[in-house]
XYZ file of C-alpha atoms in Angstrom:
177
model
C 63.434 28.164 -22.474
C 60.073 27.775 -24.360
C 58.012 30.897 -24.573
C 54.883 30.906 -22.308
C 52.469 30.589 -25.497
C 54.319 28.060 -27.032
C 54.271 26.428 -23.644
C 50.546 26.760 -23.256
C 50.030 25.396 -26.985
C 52.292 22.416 -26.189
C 50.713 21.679 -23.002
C 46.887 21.710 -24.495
C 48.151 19.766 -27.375
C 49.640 17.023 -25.201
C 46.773 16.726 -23.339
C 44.518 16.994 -26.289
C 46.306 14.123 -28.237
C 46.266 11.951 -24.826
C 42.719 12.421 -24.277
C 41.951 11.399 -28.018
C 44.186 8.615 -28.204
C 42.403 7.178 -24.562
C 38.929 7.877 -26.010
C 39.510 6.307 -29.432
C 41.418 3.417 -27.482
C 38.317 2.727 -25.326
C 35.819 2.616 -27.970
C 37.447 0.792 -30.352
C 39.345 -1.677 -28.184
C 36.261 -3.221 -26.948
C 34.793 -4.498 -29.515
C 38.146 -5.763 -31.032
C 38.581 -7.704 -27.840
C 35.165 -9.389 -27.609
C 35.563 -10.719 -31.231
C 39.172 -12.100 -30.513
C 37.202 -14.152 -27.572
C 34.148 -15.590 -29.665
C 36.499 -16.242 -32.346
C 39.168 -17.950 -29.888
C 36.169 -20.196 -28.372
C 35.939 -21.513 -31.798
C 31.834 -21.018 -31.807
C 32.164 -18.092 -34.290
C 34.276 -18.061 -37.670
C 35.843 -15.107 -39.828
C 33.749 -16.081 -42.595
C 30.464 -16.419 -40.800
C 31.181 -13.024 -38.778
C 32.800 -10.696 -40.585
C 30.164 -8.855 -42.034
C 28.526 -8.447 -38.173
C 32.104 -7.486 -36.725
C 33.233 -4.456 -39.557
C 29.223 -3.008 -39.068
C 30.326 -3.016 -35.290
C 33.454 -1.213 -36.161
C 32.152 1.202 -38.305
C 29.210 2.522 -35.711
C 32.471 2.316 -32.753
C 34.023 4.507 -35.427
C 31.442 7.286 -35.573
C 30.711 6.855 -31.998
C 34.554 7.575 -31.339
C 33.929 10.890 -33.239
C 30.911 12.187 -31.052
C 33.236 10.724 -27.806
C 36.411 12.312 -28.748
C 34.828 15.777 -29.213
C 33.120 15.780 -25.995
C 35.969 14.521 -23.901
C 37.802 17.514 -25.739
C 35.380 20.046 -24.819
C 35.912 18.916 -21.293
C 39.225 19.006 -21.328
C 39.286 22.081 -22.101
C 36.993 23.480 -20.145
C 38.895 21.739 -16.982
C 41.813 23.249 -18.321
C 40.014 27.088 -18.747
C 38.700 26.327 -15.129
C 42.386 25.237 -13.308
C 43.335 28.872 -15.244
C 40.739 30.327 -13.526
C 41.246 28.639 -10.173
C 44.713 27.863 -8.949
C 43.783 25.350 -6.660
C 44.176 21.952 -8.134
C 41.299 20.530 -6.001
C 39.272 23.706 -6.179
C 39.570 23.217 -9.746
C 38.539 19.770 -10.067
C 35.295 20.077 -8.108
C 34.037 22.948 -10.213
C 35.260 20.481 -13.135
C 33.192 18.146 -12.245
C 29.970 19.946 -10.907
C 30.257 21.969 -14.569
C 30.765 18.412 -16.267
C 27.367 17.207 -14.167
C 25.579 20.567 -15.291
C 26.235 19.898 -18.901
C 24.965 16.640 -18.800
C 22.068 17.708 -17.023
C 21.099 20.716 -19.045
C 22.107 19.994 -22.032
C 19.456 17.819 -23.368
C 19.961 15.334 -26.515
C 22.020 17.894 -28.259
C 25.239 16.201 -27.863
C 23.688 12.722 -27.869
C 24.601 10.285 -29.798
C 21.914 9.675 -32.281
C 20.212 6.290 -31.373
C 18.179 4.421 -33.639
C 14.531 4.555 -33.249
C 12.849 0.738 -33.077
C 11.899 -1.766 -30.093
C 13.188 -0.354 -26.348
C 16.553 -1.935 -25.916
C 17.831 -2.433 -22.320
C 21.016 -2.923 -20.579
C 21.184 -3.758 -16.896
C 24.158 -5.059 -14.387
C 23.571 -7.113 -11.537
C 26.058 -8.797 -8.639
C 25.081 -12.459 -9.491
C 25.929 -15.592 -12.031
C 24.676 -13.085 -14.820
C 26.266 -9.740 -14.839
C 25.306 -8.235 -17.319
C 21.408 -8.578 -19.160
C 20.642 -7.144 -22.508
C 16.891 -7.657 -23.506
C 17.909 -7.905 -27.367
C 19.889 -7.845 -30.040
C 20.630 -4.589 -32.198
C 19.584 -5.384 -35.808
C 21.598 -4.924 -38.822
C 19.596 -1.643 -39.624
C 19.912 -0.151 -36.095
C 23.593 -0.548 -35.942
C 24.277 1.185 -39.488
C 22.133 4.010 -38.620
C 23.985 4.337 -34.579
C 26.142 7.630 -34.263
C 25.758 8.847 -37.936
C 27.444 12.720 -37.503
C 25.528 15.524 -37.284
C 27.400 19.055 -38.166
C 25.933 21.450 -36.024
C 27.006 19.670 -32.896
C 30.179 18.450 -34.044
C 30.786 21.562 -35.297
C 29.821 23.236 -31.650
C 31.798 20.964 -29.480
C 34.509 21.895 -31.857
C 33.900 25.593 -31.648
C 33.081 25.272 -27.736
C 36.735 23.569 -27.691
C 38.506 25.915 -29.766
C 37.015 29.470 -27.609
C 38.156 27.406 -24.212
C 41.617 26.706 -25.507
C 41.923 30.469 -26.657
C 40.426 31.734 -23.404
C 42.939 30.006 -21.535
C 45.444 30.957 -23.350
C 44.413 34.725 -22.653
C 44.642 33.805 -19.260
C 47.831 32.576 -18.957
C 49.171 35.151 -20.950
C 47.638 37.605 -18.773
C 49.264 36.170 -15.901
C 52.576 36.454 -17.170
C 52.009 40.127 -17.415
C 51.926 40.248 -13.448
């Protein structure tokens, strides 16, 4: 038998490392995969590319960052919420109405900093073209995408840390009962 705080640590943890790995997976898969494609239709070359592929990996790098500490926080906080609320789908709601809160209220504070320059836009459609993207990001605005800024990574990563402590409090004070 595993104490209940060592369970509790194990469990957020777990969940903490999954949520990280799926983020960082995401984010940096992507853009792996697209340049395996353009270099497998033979249109593209290393040589010719690889300056324009690792400046695409770098800003997916810092991007993972500012991801992986916001999917944390909400982790977390779903996690200090199902302590709160036993009810799995009670839980989940609330989850997701705080999750749509945040985002609402929380203004560009835990954007990702996006260079300034020409309005770039992205648009799906159902048709022969999918996907339209009215330009290019230049050289410039990709090394300056998702460069860290401490006081909200530090935040998210205080926000994450008080949520995983508060929940633990809980669950130890259920025990008690």
């Amino acid at each position: 038998p595993v104490p209940r705080k060592q369970y509790v640590a194990i469990k957020f943890l777990n969940g903490a490392l999954h949520v990280v790995l799926a983020t960082c997976f995401a984010l940096l898969l992507a853009p792996a995969a697209v340049y395996a494609m353009m270099l497998l239709s033979g249109k593209v070359t290393i040589a010719g590319s690889g300056a324009a592929f690792a400046a695409v990996v770098a800003a997916s790098g810092r991007a993972t960052i500012w991801c992986s500490l916001t999917a944390l926080m909400v982790f977390t906080a779903s996690a200090l919420v199902s302590a709160l609320m036993p009810r799995f789908w009670l839980a989940a709601t609330v989850s997701l109405v705080l999750l749509t809160l945040f985002g609402l209220f929380s203004g560009d504070f835990f954007d990702i900093p996006f260079p300034t320059g020409e309005p770039l836009s992205v648009s799906a459609n159902i048709s022969s073209q999918w996907i339209t993207i009215s330009r290019a990001l230049k050289p410039a605005e990709l090394a300056d995408f998702a460069h860290w800024q401490a006081l909200p990574l530090c935040t998210a990563a205080l926000i994450t840390v008080v949520f995983c402590l508060a929940t633990a409090l809980l669950y130890d004070s259920k025990e008690l009962k």
